[in-house]
Amino acid sequence: SQQGEEDPQALSIQEGENATMNCSYKTSINNLQWYRQNSGRGLVHLILIRSNEREKHSGRLRVTLDTSKKSSSLLITASRAADTASYFCATDEGAQKLVFGQGTRLTINP
Amino acid sequence: NAGVMQNPRHLVRRRGQEARLRCSPVKGHSHVYWYRQLPEEGLKFMVYLQKENIIDESGMPKERFSAEFPKEGPSILRIQQVVRGDSAAYFCASSLRTAATNEKLFFGSGTQLSVL
């Protein structure tokens, strides 16, 4: 079953702008994670937010979590061409595995 | 400080042949996960293994697919009698503890399986 669903499916912005991606999920979770995937490569972990946290920062990344709405957002500030990638949210579904969404394909135009 | 190693990177098989995909987790990690990814899509969970045990195989087709993670050696995802629909990228990930304990996953670079 697909737990996380990202929105939008694709996003194209100019370098320097901020990029916001959203994720919705269905069941209760212990944590929500965001990953990045460059074309043809494996996923790289970006940030983890626990179910009792509302916001978390890491460098130019800001993640929010609203458990009442079962949603999360990932904000990348001051985007760079190197941020071009696909971004996935993943949740544990309260189980022992991570279930990934379909991803948002982010393109940063120079 | 090697990460998750997957091999081969690319695997070409003809219909009806067997495909064996290998995954060596991060040293010290005893939890391994296999995912499948079709082009322009997300990762679909297949199976979760802990040393010598299959914990969750709810995402794995009942027929032709099997996975193991022996006490010694890499984890193996085996696909028997491959069909064209098996063509995909297969990713392995490992973690120190289970995902439910707020653990992040470390991913390999994947094996791209092409079935002719």
mmCIF file of C-alpha atoms in Angstrom, chain B residues 49-89:
data_model
loop_
_atom_site.group_PDB
_atom_site.id
_atom_site.type_symbol
_atom_site.label_atom_id
_atom_site.label_comp_id
_atom_site.label_asym_id
_atom_site.label_seq_id
_atom_site.Cartn_x
_atom_site.Cartn_y
_atom_site.Cartn_z
ATOM 1 C CA LEU B 49 14.559 -9.075 6.618
ATOM 2 C CA GLN B 50 16.543 -9.310 9.779
ATOM 3 C CA LYS B 51 19.481 -11.673 9.978
ATOM 4 C CA GLU B 52 18.234 -15.128 8.932
ATOM 5 C CA ASN B 53 14.582 -14.084 9.295
ATOM 6 C CA ILE B 54 11.941 -12.681 6.991
ATOM 7 C CA ILE B 55 10.018 -10.152 9.055
ATOM 8 C CA ASP B 56 7.610 -8.750 6.477
ATOM 9 C CA GLU B 57 7.203 -9.961 2.913
ATOM 10 C CA SER B 58 3.826 -8.381 2.310
ATOM 11 C CA GLY B 59 5.051 -6.513 -0.773
ATOM 12 C CA MET B 60 6.622 -9.449 -2.508
ATOM 13 C CA PRO B 61 4.765 -11.459 -5.165
ATOM 14 C CA LYS B 62 3.908 -14.917 -3.853
ATOM 15 C CA GLU B 63 5.346 -16.694 -6.854
ATOM 16 C CA ARG B 64 8.808 -16.552 -8.410
ATOM 17 C CA PHE B 65 10.217 -14.080 -5.849
ATOM 18 C CA SER B 66 12.202 -14.986 -2.772
ATOM 19 C CA ALA B 67 14.612 -13.241 -0.461
ATOM 20 C CA GLU B 68 17.119 -14.275 2.137
ATOM 21 C CA PHE B 69 19.580 -12.686 4.501
ATOM 22 C CA PRO B 70 21.868 -15.421 5.787
ATOM 23 C CA LYS B 71 23.963 -15.256 8.909
ATOM 24 C CA GLU B 72 27.029 -14.812 6.748
ATOM 25 C CA GLY B 73 27.094 -13.054 3.407
ATOM 26 C CA PRO B 74 24.902 -10.626 1.541
ATOM 27 C CA SER B 75 21.145 -10.505 1.270
ATOM 28 C CA ILE B 76 19.871 -12.044 -1.949
ATOM 29 C CA LEU B 77 16.710 -11.200 -3.862
ATOM 30 C CA ARG B 78 15.956 -13.993 -6.270
ATOM 31 C CA ILE B 79 13.512 -13.822 -9.143
ATOM 32 C CA GLN B 80 12.835 -17.055 -10.940
ATOM 33 C CA GLN B 81 11.514 -17.346 -14.501
ATOM 34 C CA VAL B 82 11.679 -13.612 -15.087
ATOM 35 C CA VAL B 83 9.091 -11.889 -17.241
ATOM 36 C CA ARG B 84 9.230 -8.504 -18.952
ATOM 37 C CA GLY B 85 7.134 -6.976 -16.184
ATOM 38 C CA ASP B 86 9.958 -7.676 -13.728
ATOM 39 C CA SER B 87 12.096 -5.050 -15.461
ATOM 40 C CA ALA B 88 12.702 -2.346 -12.873
ATOM 41 C CA ALA B 89 15.276 -0.870 -10.532
#
